[in-house]
PDB file of C-alpha atoms in Angstrom:
ATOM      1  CA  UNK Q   1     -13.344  11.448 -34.167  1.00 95.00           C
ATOM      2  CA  UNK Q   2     -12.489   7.583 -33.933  1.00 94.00           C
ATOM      3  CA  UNK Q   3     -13.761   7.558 -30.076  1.00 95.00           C
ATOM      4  CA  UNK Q   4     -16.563   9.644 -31.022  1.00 95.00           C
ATOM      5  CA  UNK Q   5     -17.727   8.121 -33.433  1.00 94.00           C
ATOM      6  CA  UNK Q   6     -17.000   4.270 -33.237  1.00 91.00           C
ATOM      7  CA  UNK Q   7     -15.418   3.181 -30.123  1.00 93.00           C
ATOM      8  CA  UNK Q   8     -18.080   5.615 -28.003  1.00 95.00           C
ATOM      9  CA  UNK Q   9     -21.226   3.930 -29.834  1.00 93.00           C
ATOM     10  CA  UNK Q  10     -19.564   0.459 -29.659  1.00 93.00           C
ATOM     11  CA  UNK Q  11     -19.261   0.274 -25.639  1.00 95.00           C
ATOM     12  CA  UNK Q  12     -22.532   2.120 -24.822  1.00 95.00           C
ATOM     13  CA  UNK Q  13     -24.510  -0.599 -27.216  1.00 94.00           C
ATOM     14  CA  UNK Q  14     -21.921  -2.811 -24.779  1.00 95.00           C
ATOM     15  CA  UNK Q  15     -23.500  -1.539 -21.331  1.00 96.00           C
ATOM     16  CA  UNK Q  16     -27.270  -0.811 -23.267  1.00 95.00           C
ATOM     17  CA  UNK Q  17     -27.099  -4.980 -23.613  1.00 95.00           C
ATOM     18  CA  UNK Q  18     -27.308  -5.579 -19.908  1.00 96.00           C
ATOM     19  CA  UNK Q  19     -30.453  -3.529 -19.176  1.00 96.00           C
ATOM     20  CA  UNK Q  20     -34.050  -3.380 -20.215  1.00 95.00           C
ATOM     21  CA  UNK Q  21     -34.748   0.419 -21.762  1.00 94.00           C
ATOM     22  CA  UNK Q  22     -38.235   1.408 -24.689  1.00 91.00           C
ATOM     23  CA  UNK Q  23     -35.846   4.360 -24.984  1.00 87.00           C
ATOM     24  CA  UNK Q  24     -38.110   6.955 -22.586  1.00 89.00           C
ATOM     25  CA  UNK Q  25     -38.617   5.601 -19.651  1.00 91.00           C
ATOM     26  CA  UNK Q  26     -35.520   5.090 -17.157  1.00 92.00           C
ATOM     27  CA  UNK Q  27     -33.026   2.339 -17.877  1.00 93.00           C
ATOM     28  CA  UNK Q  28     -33.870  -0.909 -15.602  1.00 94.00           C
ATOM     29  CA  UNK Q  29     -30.626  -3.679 -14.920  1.00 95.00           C
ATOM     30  CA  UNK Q  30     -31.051  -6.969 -15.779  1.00 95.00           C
ATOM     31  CA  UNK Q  31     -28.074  -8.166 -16.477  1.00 93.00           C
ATOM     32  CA  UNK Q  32     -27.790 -11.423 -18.191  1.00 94.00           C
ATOM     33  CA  UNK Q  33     -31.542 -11.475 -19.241  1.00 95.00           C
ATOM     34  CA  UNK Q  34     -31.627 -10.359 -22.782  1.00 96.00           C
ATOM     35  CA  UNK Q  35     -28.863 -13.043 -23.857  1.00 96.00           C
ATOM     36  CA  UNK Q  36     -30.607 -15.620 -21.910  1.00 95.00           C
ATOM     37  CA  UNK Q  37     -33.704 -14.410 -24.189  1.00 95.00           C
ATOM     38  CA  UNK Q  38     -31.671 -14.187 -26.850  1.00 94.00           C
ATOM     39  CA  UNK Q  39     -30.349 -17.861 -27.224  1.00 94.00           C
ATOM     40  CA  UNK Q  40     -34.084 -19.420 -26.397  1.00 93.00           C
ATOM     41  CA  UNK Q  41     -35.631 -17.671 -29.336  1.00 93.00           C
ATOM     42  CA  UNK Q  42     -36.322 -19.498 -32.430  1.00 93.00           C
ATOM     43  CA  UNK Q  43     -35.980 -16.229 -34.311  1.00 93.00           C
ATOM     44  CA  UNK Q  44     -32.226 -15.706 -33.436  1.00 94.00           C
ATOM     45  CA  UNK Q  45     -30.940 -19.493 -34.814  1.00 95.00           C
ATOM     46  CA  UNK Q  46     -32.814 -18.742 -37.717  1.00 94.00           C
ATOM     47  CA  UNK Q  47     -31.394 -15.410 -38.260  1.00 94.00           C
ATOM     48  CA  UNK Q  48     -27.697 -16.630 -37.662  1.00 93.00           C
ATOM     49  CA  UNK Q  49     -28.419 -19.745 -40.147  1.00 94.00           C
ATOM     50  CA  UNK Q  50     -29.581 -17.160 -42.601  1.00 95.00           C
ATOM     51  CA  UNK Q  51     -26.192 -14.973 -42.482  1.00 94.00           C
ATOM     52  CA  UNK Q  52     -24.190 -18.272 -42.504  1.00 93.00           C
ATOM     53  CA  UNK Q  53     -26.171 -18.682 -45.863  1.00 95.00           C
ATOM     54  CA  UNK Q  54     -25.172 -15.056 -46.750  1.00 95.00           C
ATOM     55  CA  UNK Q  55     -21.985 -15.560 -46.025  1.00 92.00           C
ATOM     56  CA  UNK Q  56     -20.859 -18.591 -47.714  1.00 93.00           C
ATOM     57  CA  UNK Q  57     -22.838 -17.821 -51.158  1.00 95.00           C
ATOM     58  CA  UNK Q  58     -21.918 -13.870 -51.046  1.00 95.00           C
ATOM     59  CA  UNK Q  59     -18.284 -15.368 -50.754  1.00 93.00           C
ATOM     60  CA  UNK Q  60     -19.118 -15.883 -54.407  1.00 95.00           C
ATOM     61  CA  UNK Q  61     -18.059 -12.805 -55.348  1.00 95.00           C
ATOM     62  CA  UNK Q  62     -14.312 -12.198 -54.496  1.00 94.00           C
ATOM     63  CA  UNK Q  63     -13.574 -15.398 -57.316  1.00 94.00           C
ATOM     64  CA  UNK Q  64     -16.256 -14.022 -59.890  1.00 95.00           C
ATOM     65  CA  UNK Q  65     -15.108 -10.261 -59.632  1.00 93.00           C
ATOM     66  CA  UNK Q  66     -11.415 -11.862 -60.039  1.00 93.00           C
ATOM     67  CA  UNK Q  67     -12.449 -13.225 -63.191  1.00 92.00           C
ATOM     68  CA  UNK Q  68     -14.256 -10.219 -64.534  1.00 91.00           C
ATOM     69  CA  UNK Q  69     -11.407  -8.232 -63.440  1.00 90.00           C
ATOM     70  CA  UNK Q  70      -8.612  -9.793 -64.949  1.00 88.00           C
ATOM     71  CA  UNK Q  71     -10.888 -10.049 -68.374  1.00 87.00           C
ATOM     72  CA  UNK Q  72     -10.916  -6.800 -68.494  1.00 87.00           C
ATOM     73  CA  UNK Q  73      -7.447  -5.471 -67.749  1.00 83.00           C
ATOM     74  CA  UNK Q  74      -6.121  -5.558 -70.881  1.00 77.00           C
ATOM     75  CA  UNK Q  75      -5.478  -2.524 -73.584  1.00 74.00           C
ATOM     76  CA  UNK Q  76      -8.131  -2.917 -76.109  1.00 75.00           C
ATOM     77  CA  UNK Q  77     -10.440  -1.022 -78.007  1.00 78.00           C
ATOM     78  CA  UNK Q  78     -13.734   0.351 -75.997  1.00 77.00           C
ATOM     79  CA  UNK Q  79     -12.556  -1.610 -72.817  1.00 79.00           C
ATOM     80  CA  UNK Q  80     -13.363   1.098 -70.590  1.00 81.00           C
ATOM     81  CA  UNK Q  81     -16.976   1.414 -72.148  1.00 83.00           C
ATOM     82  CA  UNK Q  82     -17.369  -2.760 -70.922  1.00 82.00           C
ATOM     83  CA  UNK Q  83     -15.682  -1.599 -67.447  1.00 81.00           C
ATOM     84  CA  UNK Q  84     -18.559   1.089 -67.027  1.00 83.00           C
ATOM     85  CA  UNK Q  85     -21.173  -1.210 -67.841  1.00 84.00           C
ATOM     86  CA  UNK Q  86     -19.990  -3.805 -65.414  1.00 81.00           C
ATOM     87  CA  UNK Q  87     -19.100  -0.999 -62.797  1.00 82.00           C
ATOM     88  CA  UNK Q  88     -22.496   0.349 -62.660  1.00 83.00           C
ATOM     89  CA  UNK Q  89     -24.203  -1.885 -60.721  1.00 84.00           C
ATOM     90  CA  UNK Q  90     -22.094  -0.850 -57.717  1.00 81.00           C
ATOM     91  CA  UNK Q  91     -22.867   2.618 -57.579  1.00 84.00           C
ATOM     92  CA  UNK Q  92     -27.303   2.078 -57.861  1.00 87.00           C
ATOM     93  CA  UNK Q  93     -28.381   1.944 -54.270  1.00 88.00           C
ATOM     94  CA  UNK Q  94     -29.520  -0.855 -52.435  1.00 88.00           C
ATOM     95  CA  UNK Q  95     -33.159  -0.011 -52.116  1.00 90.00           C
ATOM     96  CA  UNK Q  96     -33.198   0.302 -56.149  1.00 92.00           C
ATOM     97  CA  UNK Q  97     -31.577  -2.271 -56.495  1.00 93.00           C
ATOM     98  CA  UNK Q  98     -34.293  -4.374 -53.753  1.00 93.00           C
ATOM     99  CA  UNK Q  99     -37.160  -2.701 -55.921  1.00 93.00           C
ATOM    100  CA  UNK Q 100     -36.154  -3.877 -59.434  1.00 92.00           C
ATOM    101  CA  UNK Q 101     -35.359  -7.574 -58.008  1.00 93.00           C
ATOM    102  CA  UNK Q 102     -38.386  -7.302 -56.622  1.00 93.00           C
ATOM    103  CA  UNK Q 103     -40.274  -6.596 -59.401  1.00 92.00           C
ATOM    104  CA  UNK Q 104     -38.283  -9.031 -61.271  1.00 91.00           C
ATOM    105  CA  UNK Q 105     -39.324 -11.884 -58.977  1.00 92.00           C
ATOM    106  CA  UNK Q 106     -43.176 -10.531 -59.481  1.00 89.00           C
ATOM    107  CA  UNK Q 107     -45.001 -13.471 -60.218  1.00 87.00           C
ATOM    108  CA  UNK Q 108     -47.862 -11.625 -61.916  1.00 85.00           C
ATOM    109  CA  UNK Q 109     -45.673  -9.540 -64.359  1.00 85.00           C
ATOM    110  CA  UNK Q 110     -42.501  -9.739 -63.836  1.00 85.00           C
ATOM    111  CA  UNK Q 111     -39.864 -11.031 -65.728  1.00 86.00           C
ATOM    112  CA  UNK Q 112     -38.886 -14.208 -64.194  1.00 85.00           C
ATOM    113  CA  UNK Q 113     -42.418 -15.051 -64.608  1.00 83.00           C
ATOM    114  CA  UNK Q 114     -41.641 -14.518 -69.110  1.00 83.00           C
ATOM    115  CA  UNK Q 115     -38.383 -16.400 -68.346  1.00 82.00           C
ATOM    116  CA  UNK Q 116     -40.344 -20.057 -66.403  1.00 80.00           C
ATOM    117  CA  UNK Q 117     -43.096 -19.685 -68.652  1.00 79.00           C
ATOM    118  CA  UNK Q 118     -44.996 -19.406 -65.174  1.00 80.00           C
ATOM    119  CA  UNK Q 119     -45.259 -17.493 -62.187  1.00 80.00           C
ATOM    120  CA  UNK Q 120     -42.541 -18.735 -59.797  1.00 84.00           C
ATOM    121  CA  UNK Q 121     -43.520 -16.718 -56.166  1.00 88.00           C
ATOM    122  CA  UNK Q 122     -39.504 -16.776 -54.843  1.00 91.00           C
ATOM    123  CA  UNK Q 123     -39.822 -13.771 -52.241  1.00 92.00           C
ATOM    124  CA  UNK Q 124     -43.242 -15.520 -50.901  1.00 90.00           C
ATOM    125  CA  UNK Q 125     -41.850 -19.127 -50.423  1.00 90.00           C
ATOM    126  CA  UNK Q 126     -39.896 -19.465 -46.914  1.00 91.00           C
ATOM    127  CA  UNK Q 127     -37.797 -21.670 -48.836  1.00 91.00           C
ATOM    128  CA  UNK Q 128     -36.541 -19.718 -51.435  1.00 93.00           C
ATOM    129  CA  UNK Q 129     -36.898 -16.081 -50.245  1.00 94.00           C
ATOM    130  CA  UNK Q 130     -33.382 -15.647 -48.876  1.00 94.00           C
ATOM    131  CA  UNK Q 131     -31.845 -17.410 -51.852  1.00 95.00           C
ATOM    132  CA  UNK Q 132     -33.603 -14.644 -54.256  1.00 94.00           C
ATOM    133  CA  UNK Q 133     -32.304 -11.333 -51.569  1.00 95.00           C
ATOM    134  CA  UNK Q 134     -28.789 -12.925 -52.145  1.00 95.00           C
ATOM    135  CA  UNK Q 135     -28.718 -12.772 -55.854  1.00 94.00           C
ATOM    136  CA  UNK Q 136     -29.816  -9.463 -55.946  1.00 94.00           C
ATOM    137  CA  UNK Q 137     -26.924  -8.849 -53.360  1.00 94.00           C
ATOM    138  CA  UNK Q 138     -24.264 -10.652 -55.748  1.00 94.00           C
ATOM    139  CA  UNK Q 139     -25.388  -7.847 -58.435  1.00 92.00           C
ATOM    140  CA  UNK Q 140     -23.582  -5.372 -57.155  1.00 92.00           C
ATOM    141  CA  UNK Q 141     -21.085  -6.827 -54.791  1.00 94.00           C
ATOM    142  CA  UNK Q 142     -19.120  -8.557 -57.741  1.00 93.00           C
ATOM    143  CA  UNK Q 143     -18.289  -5.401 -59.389  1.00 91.00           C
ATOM    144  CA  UNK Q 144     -17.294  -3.683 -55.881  1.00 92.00           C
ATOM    145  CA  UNK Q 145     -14.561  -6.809 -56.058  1.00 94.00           C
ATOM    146  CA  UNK Q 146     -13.858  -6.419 -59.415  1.00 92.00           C
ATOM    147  CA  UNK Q 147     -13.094  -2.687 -58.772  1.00 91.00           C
ATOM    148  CA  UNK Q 148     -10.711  -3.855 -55.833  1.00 92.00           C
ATOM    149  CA  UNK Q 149      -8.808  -6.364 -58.144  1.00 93.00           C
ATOM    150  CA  UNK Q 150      -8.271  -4.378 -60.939  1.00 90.00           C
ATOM    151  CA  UNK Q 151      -6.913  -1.425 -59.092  1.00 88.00           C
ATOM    152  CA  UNK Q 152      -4.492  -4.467 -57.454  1.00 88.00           C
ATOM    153  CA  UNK Q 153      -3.654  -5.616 -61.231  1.00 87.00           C
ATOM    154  CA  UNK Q 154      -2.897  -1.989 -62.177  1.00 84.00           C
ATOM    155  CA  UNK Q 155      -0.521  -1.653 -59.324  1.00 82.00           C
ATOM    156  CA  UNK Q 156       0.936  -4.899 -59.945  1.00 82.00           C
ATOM    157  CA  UNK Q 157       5.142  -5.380 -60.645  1.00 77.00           C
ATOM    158  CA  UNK Q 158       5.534  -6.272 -64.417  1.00 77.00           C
ATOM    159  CA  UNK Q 159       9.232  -6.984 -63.669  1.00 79.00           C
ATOM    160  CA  UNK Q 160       7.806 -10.036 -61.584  1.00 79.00           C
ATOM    161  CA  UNK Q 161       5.545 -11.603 -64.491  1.00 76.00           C
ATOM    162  CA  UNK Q 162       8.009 -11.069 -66.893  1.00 77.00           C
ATOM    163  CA  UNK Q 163      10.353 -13.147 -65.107  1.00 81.00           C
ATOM    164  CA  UNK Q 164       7.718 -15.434 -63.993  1.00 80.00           C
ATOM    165  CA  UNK Q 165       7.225 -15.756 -67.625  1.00 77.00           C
ATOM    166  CA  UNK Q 166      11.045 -16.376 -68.465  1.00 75.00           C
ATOM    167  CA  UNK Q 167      10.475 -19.284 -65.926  1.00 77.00           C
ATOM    168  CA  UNK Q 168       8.183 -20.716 -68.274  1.00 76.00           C
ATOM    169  CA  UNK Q 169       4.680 -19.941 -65.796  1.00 74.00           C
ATOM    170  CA  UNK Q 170       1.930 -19.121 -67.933  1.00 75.00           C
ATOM    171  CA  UNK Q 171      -1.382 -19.679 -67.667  1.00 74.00           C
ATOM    172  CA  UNK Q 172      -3.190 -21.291 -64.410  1.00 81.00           C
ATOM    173  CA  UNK Q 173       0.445 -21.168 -63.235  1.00 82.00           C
ATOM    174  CA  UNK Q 174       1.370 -17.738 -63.863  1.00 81.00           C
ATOM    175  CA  UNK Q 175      -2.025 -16.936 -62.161  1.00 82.00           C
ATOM    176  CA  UNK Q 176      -1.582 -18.894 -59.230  1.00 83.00           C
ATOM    177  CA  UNK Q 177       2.061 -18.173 -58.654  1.00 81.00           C
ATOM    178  CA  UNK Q 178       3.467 -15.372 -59.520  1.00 83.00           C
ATOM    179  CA  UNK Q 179      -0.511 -13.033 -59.927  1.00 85.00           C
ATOM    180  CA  UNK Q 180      -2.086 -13.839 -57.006  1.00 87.00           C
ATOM    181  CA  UNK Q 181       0.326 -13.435 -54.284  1.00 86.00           C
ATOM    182  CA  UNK Q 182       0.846 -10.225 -55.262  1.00 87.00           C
ATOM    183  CA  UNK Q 183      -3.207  -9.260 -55.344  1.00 89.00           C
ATOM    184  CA  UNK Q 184      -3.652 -10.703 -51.307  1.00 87.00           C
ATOM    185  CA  UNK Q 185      -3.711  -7.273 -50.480  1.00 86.00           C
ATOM    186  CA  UNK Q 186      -6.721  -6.823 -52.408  1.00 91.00           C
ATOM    187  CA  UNK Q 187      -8.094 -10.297 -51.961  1.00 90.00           C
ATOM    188  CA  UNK Q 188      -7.728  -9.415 -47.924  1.00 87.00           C
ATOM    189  CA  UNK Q 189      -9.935  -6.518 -48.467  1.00 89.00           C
ATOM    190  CA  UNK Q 190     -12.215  -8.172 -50.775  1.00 92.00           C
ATOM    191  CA  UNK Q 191     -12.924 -11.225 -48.678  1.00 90.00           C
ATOM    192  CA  UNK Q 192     -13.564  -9.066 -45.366  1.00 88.00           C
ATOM    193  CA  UNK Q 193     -15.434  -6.262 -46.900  1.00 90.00           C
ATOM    194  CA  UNK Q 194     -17.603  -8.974 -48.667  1.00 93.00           C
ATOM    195  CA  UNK Q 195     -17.937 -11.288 -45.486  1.00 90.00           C
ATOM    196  CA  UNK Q 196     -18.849  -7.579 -43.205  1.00 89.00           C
ATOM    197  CA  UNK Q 197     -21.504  -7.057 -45.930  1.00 89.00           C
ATOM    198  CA  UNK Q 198     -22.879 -10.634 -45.767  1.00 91.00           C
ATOM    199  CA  UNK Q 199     -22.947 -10.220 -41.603  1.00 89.00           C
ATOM    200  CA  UNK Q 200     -24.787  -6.416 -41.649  1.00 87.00           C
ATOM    201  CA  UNK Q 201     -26.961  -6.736 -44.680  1.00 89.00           C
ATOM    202  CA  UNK Q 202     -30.289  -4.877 -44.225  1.00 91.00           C
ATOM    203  CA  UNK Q 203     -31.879  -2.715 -46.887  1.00 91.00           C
ATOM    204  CA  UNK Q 204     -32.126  -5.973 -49.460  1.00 93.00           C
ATOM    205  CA  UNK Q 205     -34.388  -7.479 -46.754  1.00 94.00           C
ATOM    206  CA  UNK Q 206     -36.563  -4.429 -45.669  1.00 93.00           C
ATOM    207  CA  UNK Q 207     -37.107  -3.579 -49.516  1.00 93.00           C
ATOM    208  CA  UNK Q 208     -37.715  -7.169 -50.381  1.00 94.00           C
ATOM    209  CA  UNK Q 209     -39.401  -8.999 -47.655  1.00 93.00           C
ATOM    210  CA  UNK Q 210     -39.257  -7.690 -44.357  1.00 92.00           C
ATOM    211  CA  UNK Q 211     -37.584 -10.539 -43.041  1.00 92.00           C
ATOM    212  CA  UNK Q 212     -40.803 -12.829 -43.922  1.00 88.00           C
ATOM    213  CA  UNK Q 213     -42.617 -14.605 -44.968  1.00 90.00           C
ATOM    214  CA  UNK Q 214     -42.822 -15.938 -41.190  1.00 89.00           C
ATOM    215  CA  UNK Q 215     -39.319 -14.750 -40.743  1.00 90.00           C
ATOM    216  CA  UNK Q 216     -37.928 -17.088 -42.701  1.00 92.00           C
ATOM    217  CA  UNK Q 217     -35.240 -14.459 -44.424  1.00 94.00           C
ATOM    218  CA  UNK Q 218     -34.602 -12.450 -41.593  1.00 94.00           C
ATOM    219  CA  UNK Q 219     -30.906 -12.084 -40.573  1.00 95.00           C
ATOM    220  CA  UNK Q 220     -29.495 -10.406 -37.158  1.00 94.00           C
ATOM    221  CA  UNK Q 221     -29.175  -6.721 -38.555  1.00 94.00           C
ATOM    222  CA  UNK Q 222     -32.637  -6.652 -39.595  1.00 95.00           C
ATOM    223  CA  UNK Q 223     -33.781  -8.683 -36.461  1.00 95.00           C
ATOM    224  CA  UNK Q 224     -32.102  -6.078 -34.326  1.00 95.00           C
ATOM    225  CA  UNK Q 225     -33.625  -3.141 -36.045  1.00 94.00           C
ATOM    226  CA  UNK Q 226     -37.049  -4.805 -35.446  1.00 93.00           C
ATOM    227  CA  UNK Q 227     -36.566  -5.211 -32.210  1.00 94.00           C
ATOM    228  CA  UNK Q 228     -35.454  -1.554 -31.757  1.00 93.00           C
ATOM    229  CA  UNK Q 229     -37.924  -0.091 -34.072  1.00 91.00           C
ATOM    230  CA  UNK Q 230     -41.056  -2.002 -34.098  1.00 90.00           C
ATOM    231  CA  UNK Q 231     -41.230  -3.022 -30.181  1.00 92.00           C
ATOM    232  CA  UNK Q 232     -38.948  -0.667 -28.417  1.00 93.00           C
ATOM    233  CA  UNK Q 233     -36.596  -2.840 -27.069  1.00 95.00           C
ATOM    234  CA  UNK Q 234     -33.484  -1.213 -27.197  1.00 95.00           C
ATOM    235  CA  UNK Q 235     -31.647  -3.157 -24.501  1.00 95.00           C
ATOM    236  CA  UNK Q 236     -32.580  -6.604 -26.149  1.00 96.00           C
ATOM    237  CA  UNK Q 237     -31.602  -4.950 -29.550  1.00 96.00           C
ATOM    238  CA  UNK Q 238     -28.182  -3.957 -27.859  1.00 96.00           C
ATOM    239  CA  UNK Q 239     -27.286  -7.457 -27.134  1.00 96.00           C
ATOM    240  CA  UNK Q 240     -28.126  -8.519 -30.850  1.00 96.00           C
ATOM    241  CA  UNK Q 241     -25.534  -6.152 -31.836  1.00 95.00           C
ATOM    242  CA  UNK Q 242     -23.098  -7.029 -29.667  1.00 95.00           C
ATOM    243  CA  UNK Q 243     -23.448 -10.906 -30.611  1.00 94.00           C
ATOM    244  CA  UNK Q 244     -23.141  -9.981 -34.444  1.00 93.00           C
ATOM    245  CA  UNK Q 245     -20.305  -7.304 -33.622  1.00 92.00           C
ATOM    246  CA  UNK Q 246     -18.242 -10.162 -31.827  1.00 92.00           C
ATOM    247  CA  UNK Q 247     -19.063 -12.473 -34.912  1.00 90.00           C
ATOM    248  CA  UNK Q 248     -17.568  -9.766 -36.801  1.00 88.00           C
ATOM    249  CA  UNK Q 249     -14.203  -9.348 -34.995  1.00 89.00           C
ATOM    250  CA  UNK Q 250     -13.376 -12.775 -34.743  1.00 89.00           C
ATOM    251  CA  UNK Q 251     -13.671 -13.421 -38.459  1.00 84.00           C
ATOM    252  CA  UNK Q 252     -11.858 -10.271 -39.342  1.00 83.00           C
ATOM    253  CA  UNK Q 253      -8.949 -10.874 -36.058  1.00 86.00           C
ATOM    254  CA  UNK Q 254      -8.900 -14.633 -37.916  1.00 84.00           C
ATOM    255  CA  UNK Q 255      -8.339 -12.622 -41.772  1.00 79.00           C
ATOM    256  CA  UNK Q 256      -5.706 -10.084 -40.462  1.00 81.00           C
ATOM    257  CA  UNK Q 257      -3.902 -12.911 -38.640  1.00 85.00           C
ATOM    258  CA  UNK Q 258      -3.242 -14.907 -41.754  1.00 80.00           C
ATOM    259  CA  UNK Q 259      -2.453 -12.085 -43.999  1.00 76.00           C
ATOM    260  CA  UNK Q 260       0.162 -10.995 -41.449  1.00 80.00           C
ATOM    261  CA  UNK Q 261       1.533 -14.417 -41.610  1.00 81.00           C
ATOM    262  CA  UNK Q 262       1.402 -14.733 -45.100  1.00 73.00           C
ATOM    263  CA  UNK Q 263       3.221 -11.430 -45.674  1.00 72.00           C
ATOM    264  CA  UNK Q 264       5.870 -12.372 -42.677  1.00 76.00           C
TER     265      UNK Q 264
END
């Protein structure tokens, strides 16, 4: 099933990268050409810019799900009403969640417009578009962490903060000490998952902007679909992917190296 489904798709989008194919026609070689295209076309530095932006704000969200997490794991009354409420977000889809952002960023009626006083047009200014998908991304990606971190606080040793507390740690201490290093199992997965999301997000931007206005949002998932989908470039798409897949392994080889090194 593994082959089948992951490592068979990964090397044919591999091979697909060196030829030029609309997907009818018969494939035609050309090697290099479509990363030579690739790397002198404005649209592809502004797409990678754009998912270095995702990724260091959507890296927001493994410290802010932390937080939320370890406020609510504690034993009090109606605490698992709060942990529904801040769970929810997580399981809306991402195309609802694109159409109520976007109709919260309306600047005819919407309600960012009742919150400035004024219409403020963030989804139709190149400058702020991107910076508008990526709050609506944090919405439910923070709980998704939060879930992650709580199920590593409910698995945690109490043995080892009790003593930790005997050793007079409490506070920033006992978090940083004795909490933490036993959550990098969860921070591992919370930090890659998030940083996999930031490199292959796609339905915000179709819902919310279509990678525009003038392109100015568009990131190298949904610059690869529109390549595939719009013009029928599937070889040129191909080599897209395989730049963004080999920006994906090398963060992820860099993550798995260090937790095996922290854990060793």
């Amino acid at each position: 099933m593994f082959a089948i489904y992951v490592l068979y798709p990964i090397v044919s989008s591999i091979v697909l990268s060196f030829y030029s194919w609309d997907g009818v026609s018969a494939r035609t070689f050309v090697g290099l050409a479509n990363y030579r295209e690739l790397v002198g076309t404005d649209t592809f530095y502004t797409a990678l810019e754009n998912n270095l932006i995702w990724l260091v704000l959507l890296l927001l969200a493994p410290p802010i799900g932390l937080v939320f997490a370890l406020y609510l794991n504690q034993s009090v009354k109606g605490i698992r009403f709060v942990k529904s409420l801040f769970f929810a977000p997580f399981v809306v889809p991402g195309v609802v969640i694109g159409l109520v952002f976007s109709w919260f960023y309306d600047p005819a009626f919407g309600l960012l417009r009742v919150l400035a006083g004024h219409g403020v047009p963030v989804l139709g200014n190149e400058h702020m578009a991107t910076f508008g998908i990526i709050a609506a991304a944090l919405w439910p990606q923070i709980p998704f962490c939060m879930i992650l971190f709580l199920t590593g606080l409910t698995g945690m040793n109490p043995e080892i903060i009790e003593a930790g507390r005997l050793e007079g740690a409490k506070g920033w201490s006992l978090l940083w000490h004795v909490v933490l290093p036993q959550l990098r199992p969860a921070t591992f997965m919370a930090v890659t998952l998030t940083v996999i999301g930031a490199l292959r997000s796609f339905d915000l931007i179709s819902v919310m902007t279509s990678g525009g206005p003038f392109d100015s949002s568009t990131v190298l998932a949904y610059f690869m679909y529109d390549q595939a989908i719009k013009y029928f470039r599937f070889g040129y798409s191909a080599a897209i992917a395989v730049v963004l897949f080999l920006i994906m392994i090398i963060f992820i080889a860099y993550q798995l190296r260090r937790l095996l090194r922290a854990e060793r």
